[in-house]
GROMACS .gro file of C-alpha atoms in nm:
model
  472
    1MET     CA    1   8.374  15.055  10.811
    2ASN     CA    2   8.686  15.216  10.685
    3ASN     CA    3   8.925  14.918  10.735
    4THR     CA    4   9.130  14.794  10.462
    5ILE     CA    5   9.140  14.404  10.461
    6GLN     CA    6   9.478  14.295  10.312
    7ILE     CA    7   9.482  13.968  10.116
    8ASP     CA    8   9.830  13.773  10.079
    9ILE     CA    9   9.884  13.583   9.768
   10PHE     CA   10  10.102  13.274   9.751
   11THR     CA   11  10.220  13.120   9.431
   12ASP     CA   12  10.407  12.808   9.327
   13GLY     CA   13  10.684  12.958   9.156
   14GLU     CA   14  10.737  13.313   8.975
   15GLU     CA   15  10.469  13.244   8.711
   16SER     CA   16  10.100  13.292   8.841
   17HIS     CA   17   9.878  13.148   8.579
   18PHE     CA   18   9.504  13.273   8.591
   19LEU     CA   19   9.571  13.515   8.892
   20ASP     CA   20   9.424  13.812   8.724
   21ASP     CA   21   9.108  13.592   8.619
   22ILE     CA   22   9.058  13.532   9.004
   23VAL     CA   23   9.165  13.868   9.133
   24LEU     CA   24   8.980  14.116   8.903
   25PRO     CA   25   8.633  13.958   8.936
   26TRP     CA   26   8.687  13.916   9.288
   27LEU     CA   27   8.743  14.284   9.332
   28GLU     CA   28   8.452  14.383   9.107
   29ARG     CA   29   8.225  14.153   9.320
   30TRP     CA   30   8.335  14.285   9.645
   31LYS     CA   31   8.291  14.658   9.513
   32HIS     CA   32   7.936  14.560   9.408
   33ASP     CA   33   7.820  14.352   9.708
   34TYR     CA   34   8.053  14.423   9.999
   35SER     CA   35   8.207  14.772  10.012
   36PHE     CA   36   8.008  14.817  10.332
   37LEU     CA   37   8.251  14.580  10.494
   38GLY     CA   38   8.576  14.768  10.411
   39GLU     CA   39   8.805  14.785  10.109
   40ILE     CA   40   9.027  14.491  10.007
   41LYS     CA   41   9.376  14.507   9.886
   42PHE     CA   42   9.550  14.223   9.728
   43ASN     CA   43   9.943  14.230   9.822
   44THR     CA   44  10.222  14.137   9.572
   45PRO     CA   45  10.223  13.757   9.509
   46VAL     CA   46  10.484  13.573   9.717
   47ASN     CA   47  10.672  13.277   9.575
   48VAL     CA   48  10.657  12.983   9.825
   49LYS     CA   49  10.934  12.801   9.657
   50THR     CA   50  11.189  13.073   9.797
   51ARG     CA   51  11.269  13.034  10.163
   52HIS     CA   52  11.159  13.374  10.230
   53GLY     CA   53  10.827  13.301  10.074
   54PHE     CA   54  10.787  12.982  10.242
   55PHE     CA   55  10.837  13.136  10.582
   56MET     CA   56  10.573  13.408  10.518
   57LEU     CA   57  10.309  13.129  10.574
   58THR     CA   58  10.168  13.066  10.912
   59PRO     CA   59  10.323  12.758  11.068
   60MET     CA   60  10.000  12.573  10.993
   61LEU     CA   61  10.000  12.654  10.624
   62ARG     CA   62  10.386  12.548  10.622
   63GLN     CA   63  10.275  12.198  10.727
   64ALA     CA   64  10.010  12.204  10.460
   65PHE     CA   65  10.228  12.329  10.192
   66GLU     CA   66  10.492  12.069  10.256
   67ILE     CA   67  10.233  11.811  10.147
   68ARG     CA   68  10.146  11.993   9.826
   69ASN     CA   69  10.200  12.369   9.702
   70PRO     CA   70   9.888  12.483   9.511
   71ASP     CA   71   9.937  12.723   9.227
   72LEU     CA   72   9.740  13.001   9.395
   73PHE     CA   73   9.655  13.046   9.765
   74PHE     CA   74   9.507  13.359   9.951
   75VAL     CA   75   9.520  13.447  10.319
   76ALA     CA   76   9.305  13.739  10.432
   77ASN     CA   77   9.437  13.950  10.720
   78ILE     CA   78   9.128  14.008  10.945
   79ASN     CA   79   9.159  14.211  11.266
   80GLY     CA   80   9.503  14.109  11.310
   81ASN     CA   81   9.455  13.744  11.228
   82ALA     CA   82   9.571  13.543  10.936
   83VAL     CA   83   9.276  13.373  10.795
   84PRO     CA   84   9.341  13.113  10.514
   85LEU     CA   85   9.089  13.132  10.242
   86GLY     CA   86   9.211  12.868  10.042
   87GLY     CA   87   9.371  12.801   9.715
   88ILE     CA   88   9.367  12.655   9.351
   89GLU     CA   89   9.565  12.381   9.194
   90ILE     CA   90   9.552  12.420   8.814
   91THR     CA   91   9.604  12.153   8.549
   92ALA     CA   92   9.532  12.130   8.173
   93HIS     CA   93   9.610  11.768   8.173
   94SER     CA   94   9.392  11.483   8.103
   95PRO     CA   95   9.138  11.465   8.393
   96ASP     CA   96   9.198  11.085   8.422
   97GLY     CA   97   9.257  10.921   8.760
   98SER     CA   98   9.637  10.958   8.758
   99ASN     CA   99   9.639  11.320   8.682
  100VAL     CA  100   9.376  11.411   8.948
  101GLU     CA  101   9.537  11.201   9.212
  102LYS     CA  102   9.868  11.336   9.142
  103ARG     CA  103   9.713  11.677   9.284
  104TYR     CA  104   9.475  11.537   9.530
  105PRO     CA  105   9.710  11.586   9.810
  106PHE     CA  106   9.619  11.972   9.794
  107LEU     CA  107   9.249  11.858   9.879
  108TRP     CA  108   9.371  11.615  10.140
  109ALA     CA  109   9.572  11.904  10.309
  110GLY     CA  110   9.262  12.129  10.290
  111ARG     CA  111   9.046  11.868  10.488
  112LYS     CA  112   9.321  11.818  10.726
  113TYR     CA  113   9.409  12.178  10.793
  114GLY     CA  114   9.102  12.357  10.748
  115PHE     CA  115   9.087  12.557  10.418
  116SER     CA  116   8.902  12.558  10.093
  117ALA     CA  117   9.085  12.370   9.807
  118PHE     CA  118   9.018  12.335   9.447
  119ILE     CA  119   9.182  12.124   9.157
  120VAL     CA  120   9.057  12.296   8.854
  121SER     CA  121   9.101  12.097   8.519
  122PRO     CA  122   8.939  12.038   8.173
  123TYR     CA  123   8.640  11.777   8.208
  124MET     CA  124   8.749  11.585   7.907
  125LYS     CA  125   9.054  11.535   7.700
  126SER     CA  126   9.104  11.342   7.380
  127ARG     CA  127   9.428  11.162   7.306
  128ALA     CA  128   9.613  11.100   6.987
  129ASN     CA  129   9.504  10.740   6.972
  130GLY     CA  130   9.133  10.853   6.979
  131GLN     CA  131   9.080  10.751   7.357
  132THR     CA  132   8.869  10.998   7.554
  133ASN     CA  133   8.951  11.074   7.903
  134LYS     CA  134   8.659  11.214   8.119
  135LEU     CA  135   8.671  11.308   8.491
  136PRO     CA  136   8.631  10.957   8.634
  137ASN     CA  137   8.331  10.824   8.825
  138ARG     CA  138   8.514  10.750   9.145
  139HIS     CA  139   8.624  11.115   9.173
  140SER     CA  140   8.290  11.259   9.077
  141GLU     CA  141   8.144  11.056   9.371
  142ARG     CA  142   8.438  11.210   9.584
  143ASN     CA  143   8.325  11.565   9.491
  144ILE     CA  144   7.960  11.452   9.602
  145ASP     CA  145   8.125  11.334   9.925
  146PHE     CA  146   8.303  11.648   9.993
  147LEU     CA  147   7.956  11.847   9.941
  148GLN     CA  148   7.775  11.631  10.161
  149GLU     CA  149   8.037  11.677  10.426
  150TRP     CA  150   8.031  12.052  10.391
  151ASP     CA  151   7.651  12.054  10.443
  152ARG     CA  152   7.665  11.845  10.749
  153LYS     CA  153   7.876  12.122  10.897
  154LYS     CA  154   7.593  12.367  10.855
  155SER     CA  155   7.830  12.660  10.845
  156LEU     CA  156   7.888  12.913  10.563
  157ILE     CA  157   8.258  12.938  10.672
  158ALA     CA  158   8.304  12.565  10.646
  159PRO     CA  159   8.576  12.492  10.397
  160LEU     CA  160   8.489  12.321  10.067
  161GLN     CA  161   8.718  12.087   9.851
  162GLN     CA  162   8.628  11.999   9.506
  163ILE     CA  163   8.785  11.846   9.186
  164LEU     CA  164   8.631  12.116   8.938
  165PRO     CA  165   8.623  12.108   8.554
  166ILE     CA  166   8.617  12.457   8.455
  167LYS     CA  167   8.524  12.616   8.124
  168GLU     CA  168   8.845  12.793   8.025
  169LEU     CA  169   9.052  12.482   8.028
  170GLN     CA  170   8.818  12.293   7.784
  171ASP     CA  171   8.890  12.244   7.424
  172ASN     CA  172   8.563  12.148   7.285
  173TYR     CA  173   8.311  12.302   7.523
  174SER     CA  174   8.016  12.251   7.308
  175SER     CA  175   8.058  11.881   7.335
  176ILE     CA  176   8.064  11.904   7.705
  177THR     CA  177   7.734  12.093   7.759
  178SER     CA  178   7.582  11.837   7.524
  179LEU     CA  179   7.707  11.550   7.716
  180LEU     CA  180   7.649  11.678   8.055
  181GLY     CA  181   7.345  11.875   7.978
  182GLN     CA  182   7.466  12.202   8.182
  183ASP     CA  183   7.747  12.444   8.172
  184LEU     CA  184   8.077  12.408   8.343
  185PRO     CA  185   8.168  12.673   8.600
  186ASN     CA  186   8.433  12.936   8.512
  187LEU     CA  187   8.708  13.105   8.704
  188THR     CA  188   8.479  13.392   8.770
  189SER     CA  189   8.241  13.174   8.961
  190LEU     CA  190   8.532  13.049   9.163
  191ALA     CA  191   8.656  13.412   9.218
  192GLU     CA  192   8.301  13.495   9.338
  193TYR     CA  193   8.326  13.200   9.596
  194PHE     CA  194   8.627  13.311   9.735
  195CYS     CA  195   8.472  13.673   9.767
  196ASN     CA  196   8.169  13.565   9.941
  197PHE     CA  197   8.369  13.325  10.155
  198LEU     CA  198   8.584  13.633  10.265
  199ALA     CA  199   8.280  13.821  10.345
  200GLU     CA  200   8.138  13.546  10.563
  201ASN     CA  201   8.466  13.539  10.746
  202ILE     CA  202   8.424  13.906  10.836
  203LYS     CA  203   8.046  13.909  10.930
  204ASP     CA  204   7.816  13.632  10.953
  205ASN     CA  205   7.529  13.596  10.701
  206SER     CA  206   7.667  13.885  10.475
  207SER     CA  207   7.667  13.689  10.168
  208SER     CA  208   7.302  13.572  10.197
  209THR     CA  209   7.238  13.252   9.984
  210LYS     CA  210   7.532  13.290   9.757
  211ILE     CA  211   7.764  13.017   9.905
  212PRO     CA  212   7.472  12.771   9.928
  213THR     CA  213   7.388  12.837   9.567
  214PHE     CA  214   7.741  12.786   9.457
  215VAL     CA  215   7.756  12.448   9.645
  216ASP     CA  216   7.425  12.335   9.467
  217LYS     CA  217   7.565  12.409   9.132
  218MET     CA  218   7.878  12.189   9.229
  219TYR     CA  219   7.641  11.925   9.353
  220LYS     CA  220   7.441  11.920   9.003
  221LEU     CA  221   7.773  11.925   8.814
  222ALA     CA  222   7.905  11.647   9.027
  223THR     CA  223   7.591  11.442   8.979
  224ALA     CA  224   7.613  11.495   8.597
  225CYS     CA  225   7.978  11.377   8.574
  226LYS     CA  226   7.896  11.080   8.770
  227ARG     CA  227   7.594  10.980   8.558
  228VAL     CA  228   7.798  10.968   8.243
  229THR     CA  229   8.057  10.753   8.357
  230ARG     CA  230   8.085  10.413   8.497
  231TYR     CA  231   8.262  10.319   8.817
  232THR     CA  232   8.612  10.157   8.782
  233PRO     CA  233   8.775  10.000   9.090
  234PRO     CA  234   9.122  10.135   9.179
  235SER     CA  235   9.417   9.939   9.022
  236SER     CA  236   9.662   9.741   9.236
  237PHE     CA  237   9.406   9.744   9.540
  238ILE     CA  238   9.265   9.461   9.736
  239GLU     CA  239   9.026   9.446  10.024
  240GLN     CA  240   9.035   9.179  10.294
  241GLY     CA  241   8.739   9.256  10.536
  242ASN     CA  242   8.861   9.561  10.721
  243ARG     CA  243   9.218   9.546  10.573
  244TRP     CA  244   9.270   9.762  10.264
  245ILE     CA  245   9.611   9.696  10.069
  246GLN     CA  246   9.729   9.927   9.802
  247ILE     CA  247  10.039   9.805   9.598
  248TYR     CA  248  10.294  10.020   9.416
  249ASN     CA  249  10.511   9.788   9.205
  250THR     CA  250  10.799  10.043   9.135
  251ARG     CA  251  11.132   9.892   9.037
  252PRO     CA  252  11.447   9.958   9.228
  253ASP     CA  253  11.615  10.054   8.887
  254SER     CA  254  11.353  10.292   8.776
  255GLY     CA  255  11.580  10.593   8.764
  256HIS     CA  256  11.521  10.745   9.121
  257TRP     CA  257  11.816  10.988   9.076
  258GLU     CA  258  11.694  11.100   8.727
  259ARG     CA  259  11.328  11.148   8.803
  260GLY     CA  260  11.306  11.167   9.167
  261GLU     CA  261  10.940  11.286   9.222
  262GLY     CA  262  10.841  11.108   8.909
  263GLN     CA  263  10.916  10.773   9.064
  264PHE     CA  264  10.626  10.794   9.288
  265ASP     CA  265  10.395  11.001   9.061
  266SER     CA  266  10.054  11.000   9.194
  267ILE     CA  267  10.071  10.744   9.451
  268ASP     CA  268  10.055  10.953   9.767
  269GLY     CA  269   9.736  11.105   9.625
  270ARG     CA  270   9.591  10.761   9.570
  271LEU     CA  271   9.663  10.666   9.929
  272MET     CA  272   9.497  10.989  10.051
  273PHE     CA  273   9.186  10.936   9.832
  274THR     CA  274   9.158  10.603  10.016
  275LEU     CA  275   9.200  10.745  10.348
  276ASP     CA  276   8.952  10.998  10.290
  277GLU     CA  277   8.702  10.730  10.146
  278ALA     CA  278   8.717  10.558  10.487
  279GLU     CA  279   8.720  10.871  10.700
  280ILE     CA  280   8.437  11.050  10.501
  281LYS     CA  281   8.211  10.761  10.497
  282GLY     CA  282   8.283  10.656  10.855
  283LEU     CA  283   8.444  10.304  10.772
  284THR     CA  284   8.678  10.129  11.009
  285LYS     CA  285   8.962  10.013  10.776
  286SER     CA  286   9.319   9.945  10.819
  287LEU     CA  287   9.528  10.083  10.528
  288GLU     CA  288   9.838   9.919  10.409
  289PHE     CA  289  10.073  10.029  10.130
  290TRP     CA  290  10.314   9.766   9.998
  291MET     CA  291  10.626   9.828   9.761
  292PRO     CA  292  10.731   9.451   9.686
  293GLN     CA  293  11.023   9.539   9.468
  294LEU     CA  294  11.186   9.825   9.679
  295SER     CA  295  11.392   9.758   9.983
  296LYS     CA  296  11.366  10.026  10.263
  297LYS     CA  297  11.744  10.040  10.246
  298HIS     CA  298  11.728  10.127   9.903
  299ALA     CA  299  12.005  10.384   9.823
  300TRP     CA  300  11.769  10.660   9.698
  301ILE     CA  301  11.546  10.578  10.001
  302ILE     CA  302  11.838  10.611  10.240
  303GLU     CA  303  11.950  10.920  10.050
  304GLN     CA  304  11.626  11.105  10.089
  305ALA     CA  305  11.598  11.035  10.455
  306GLU     CA  306  11.961  11.198  10.509
  307ARG     CA  307  11.838  11.490  10.298
  308ASP     CA  308  11.505  11.527  10.521
  309HIS     CA  309  11.294  11.405  10.207
  310GLY     CA  310  11.335  11.646   9.944
  311SER     CA  311  11.085  11.437   9.724
  312LYS     CA  312  10.746  11.558   9.849
  313ARG     CA  313  10.577  11.237   9.760
  314LEU     CA  314  10.806  11.021   9.933
  315ARG     CA  315  10.779  11.232  10.226
  316ASN     CA  316  10.420  11.225  10.221
  317ILE     CA  317  10.425  10.858  10.217
  318VAL     CA  318  10.685  10.778  10.498
  319LYS     CA  319  10.648  11.083  10.731
  320VAL     CA  320  10.298  11.214  10.688
  321LEU     CA  321  10.067  10.918  10.576
  322SER     CA  322  10.265  10.657  10.802
  323GLN     CA  323  10.076  10.807  11.080
  324TYR     CA  324   9.743  10.677  10.924
  325MET     CA  325   9.856  10.356  10.766
  326THR     CA  326  10.130  10.094  10.761
  327VAL     CA  327  10.396  10.121  10.513
  328LYS     CA  328  10.570   9.790  10.404
  329PHE     CA  329  10.888   9.776  10.181
  330SER     CA  330  10.984   9.452  10.022
  331ASP     CA  331  11.196   9.364  10.341
  332ASP     CA  332  10.858   9.398  10.567
  333LEU     CA  333  10.646   9.179  10.374
  334SER     CA  334  10.545   8.859  10.578
  335PHE     CA  335  10.510   8.496  10.417
  336ASP     CA  336  10.139   8.541  10.402
  337ASP     CA  337  10.166   8.894  10.243
  338ILE     CA  338  10.392   8.734   9.977
  339THR     CA  339  10.154   8.453   9.926
  340LEU     CA  340   9.856   8.711   9.869
  341LEU     CA  341  10.064   8.880   9.595
  342GLN     CA  342  10.130   8.545   9.423
  343SER     CA  343   9.771   8.446   9.427
  344ASN     CA  344   9.677   8.787   9.278
  345PRO     CA  345   9.901   8.867   9.009
  346ARG     CA  346   9.684   9.145   8.901
  347LEU     CA  347   9.823   9.353   9.191
  348THR     CA  348  10.177   9.340   9.072
  349LEU     CA  349  10.114   9.456   8.710
  350GLU     CA  350  10.421   9.628   8.581
  351ARG     CA  351  10.554   9.728   8.232
  352LEU     CA  352  10.721   9.430   8.087
  353ASP     CA  353  11.095   9.435   8.099
  354TRP     CA  354  11.329   9.124   8.187
  355PRO     CA  355  11.158   8.820   8.325
  356SER     CA  356  11.268   8.663   8.653
  357GLY     CA  357  11.622   8.525   8.602
  358ILE     CA  358  11.998   8.634   8.600
  359PHE     CA  359  12.143   8.813   8.296
  360SER     CA  360  12.508   8.879   8.226
  361ILE     CA  361  12.610   9.247   8.177
  362ILE     CA  362  12.804   9.160   7.876
  363ASP     CA  363  12.505   8.989   7.736
  364LEU     CA  364  12.289   9.288   7.802
  365LEU     CA  365  12.543   9.510   7.650
  366ASN     CA  366  12.508   9.316   7.330
  367GLY     CA  367  12.829   9.458   7.160
  368GLU     CA  368  12.750   9.828   7.273
  369LYS     CA  369  13.047   9.996   7.445
  370PRO     CA  370  13.024  10.054   7.834
  371THR     CA  371  13.148  10.413   7.788
  372LYS     CA  372  12.817  10.486   7.549
  373VAL     CA  373  12.583  10.311   7.758
  374ALA     CA  374  12.697  10.465   8.078
  375ARG     CA  375  12.620  10.814   7.940
  376THR     CA  376  12.316  10.769   7.724
  377GLY     CA  377  11.997  10.960   7.830
  378LEU     CA  378  12.164  11.098   8.154
  379LYS     CA  379  12.117  11.495   8.172
  380SER     CA  380  12.460  11.662   8.281
  381PRO     CA  381  12.589  11.388   8.485
  382ASN     CA  382  12.914  11.448   8.665
  383GLU     CA  383  13.198  11.250   8.566
  384TYR     CA  384  13.247  11.064   8.895
  385THR     CA  385  12.900  10.921   8.835
  386ILE     CA  386  12.980  10.830   8.469
  387THR     CA  387  13.307  10.666   8.587
  388GLU     CA  388  13.145  10.470   8.872
  389ILE     CA  389  12.884  10.342   8.628
  390HIS     CA  390  13.137  10.250   8.368
  391LYS     CA  391  13.325  10.052   8.617
  392ILE     CA  392  13.030   9.818   8.661
  393LEU     CA  393  12.933   9.809   8.306
  394GLU     CA  394  13.283   9.693   8.184
  395SER     CA  395  13.290   9.417   8.433
  396THR     CA  396  13.296   9.059   8.250
  397ASN     CA  397  13.204   8.865   8.552
  398THR     CA  398  12.915   9.069   8.692
  399TYR     CA  399  12.526   8.959   8.669
  400ILE     CA  400  12.202   9.099   8.746
  401SER     CA  401  11.909   8.907   8.908
  402THR     CA  402  11.569   9.019   8.811
  403HIS     CA  403  11.368   8.785   9.033
  404ARG     CA  404  11.083   8.903   9.215
  405ILE     CA  405  10.951   8.789   9.544
  406TYR     CA  406  10.587   8.765   9.423
  407VAL     CA  407  10.678   8.529   9.149
  408PRO     CA  408  10.567   8.162   9.259
  409ASP     CA  409  10.889   7.947   9.366
  410TRP     CA  410  11.106   8.255   9.313
  411ASN     CA  411  11.346   8.137   9.609
  412LEU     CA  412  11.431   7.816   9.441
  413SER     CA  413  11.470   7.969   9.102
  414PHE     CA  414  11.700   8.237   9.256
  415VAL     CA  415  11.922   7.982   9.431
  416LYS     CA  416  11.921   7.753   9.123
  417ASP     CA  417  12.025   8.039   8.898
  418ILE     CA  418  12.294   8.163   9.113
  419LEU     CA  419  12.460   7.813   9.113
  420SER     CA  420  12.460   7.784   8.753
  421ILE     CA  421  12.681   8.080   8.677
  422PRO     CA  422  13.065   8.054   8.704
  423ASP     CA  423  13.268   8.068   9.053
  424GLY     CA  424  13.405   8.428   9.094
  425SER     CA  425  13.091   8.599   8.950
  426THR     CA  426  12.912   8.906   9.131
  427ILE     CA  427  12.529   8.883   9.123
  428ILE     CA  428  12.366   9.216   9.187
  429ALA     CA  429  12.011   9.140   9.308
  430PRO     CA  430  11.817   9.483   9.369
  431ARG     CA  431  11.479   9.330   9.402
  432ILE     CA  432  11.573   9.055   9.686
  433PRO     CA  433  11.621   9.174  10.031
  434LYS     CA  434  11.852   8.918  10.233
  435SER     CA  435  11.576   8.886  10.492
  436GLN     CA  436  11.354   8.714  10.230
  437ILE     CA  437  11.601   8.443  10.161
  438HIS     CA  438  11.452   8.127  10.340
  439ILE     CA  439  11.624   7.866  10.130
  440TRP     CA  440  12.002   7.903  10.174
  441PRO     CA  441  12.260   7.657  10.038
  442ASN     CA  442  12.561   7.603  10.280
  443ASN     CA  443  12.759   7.824  10.044
  444PHE     CA  444  12.771   7.971   9.707
  445GLY     CA  445  13.107   7.869   9.633
  446GLN     CA  446  13.318   8.165   9.521
  447ARG     CA  447  13.000   8.377   9.411
  448SER     CA  448  12.911   8.684   9.569
  449VAL     CA  449  12.537   8.809   9.602
  450VAL     CA  450  12.488   9.177   9.652
  451PHE     CA  451  12.140   9.196   9.811
  452ALA     CA  452  11.889   9.485   9.782
  453GLU     CA  453  11.985   9.657  10.078
  454GLU     CA  454  12.354   9.630   9.979
  455CYS     CA  455  12.331   9.787   9.619
  456THR     CA  456  12.514  10.098   9.578
  457LYS     CA  457  12.350  10.399   9.394
  458TYR     CA  458  12.592  10.333   9.102
  459GLN     CA  459  12.502   9.979   9.049
  460LEU     CA  460  12.140  10.065   9.063
  461MET     CA  461  12.215  10.333   8.812
  462ALA     CA  462  12.406  10.099   8.598
  463ILE     CA  463  12.113   9.862   8.598
  464ARG     CA  464  11.889  10.160   8.491
  465GLN     CA  465  12.153  10.239   8.195
  466LEU     CA  466  12.121   9.862   8.089
  467HIS     CA  467  11.733   9.884   8.101
  468ARG     CA  468  11.737  10.204   7.894
  469ARG     CA  469  11.974  10.004   7.632
  470CYS     CA  470  11.735   9.725   7.608
  471PHE     CA  471  11.393   9.866   7.627
  472GLU     CA  472  11.397  10.240   7.556
   0.00000   0.00000   0.00000
């Protein structure tokens, strides 16, 4: 054959780490083993973060990349057809659950849309405090799940997903080989997998036993990784018969406009991990995702909906995963749901800040000037934002409620605390939706309560600034 197979490269941004480490061994292996299938040519990398680059993807891959952009992705043009070979998500961070789950959406998209997907990471990282993080037991088990799923398909062109610790990202490699009793794969072995996978997509059985041999090595590695760790159940998770409930206890004042994506960190990956658990193992489970401190009318949530969800993680939750599970904000929780939270305080663990109660803004400022507090820590805020935050912070009769609906008797405490402050006061209650108030006095006198769904962006940002002043 004299045809040339064009391979498109898609990257997440201008930089493409490890691209040469994949492409060069791939070319070498192809020349050695598959030149009879034709030549291959890698095209200039395309940045999918640009509009032009994104629309160079096929419609199916656009849907997948809206879930998660991998660092590297390869599409072969075979006989006029765009064949997605798969890609790689790269992280040098600690391989603990949070960092792996942050990138898990790429694996989930690979399963849903039918392409090979790899997360490459260190196997183990040591922190400054002496703590060592290994690839967790549950994630090693998931690698085995993926491999068994691949094996059941009995096809060399079945896509493969793996969380893959690699040699190039490990600091102390000898300690790893000693612990696991075997070597880690390197980028060359991953390049060779893609090379063999491409060959199989062109001609059946052209790669002989190379792909099964790669899979077997992955199975031995995953088994070794699992053997040296112990199972730790997922946090903030509870099972009730066929009902699985995952809690994310994010606060409404956590700095959504500052950190955006960071507010939801790895939670979409955690949910995808759980959904895959049920699907791969054939379990009939109903998954629910609860956010007991966040109203569905939170100003940032509304703003995101109006902007077609610029936050991929929030979009994954409310637009993609809501097809497979039930999403409940604080407004949606039933009496029984709240009772369950009150009976299981481990589900709502959060970083300690203000206890449930009502606090005066004056007291929280503690002598600091509102002008200073309004600006501290914000990166390049516009003057209008600062002015609006300042107006709230300089108020002498504004209070903040930090009551939480999962604290026993919160409603009685909420009403009692409101009635204890002077008439003419305004109480901002960002964690309490009006729909959850079941004990309601005839009136609050001249006091005004701003419930969760009514809080403005600037009220929430002002509370964030006060939290920064008190705790950071």
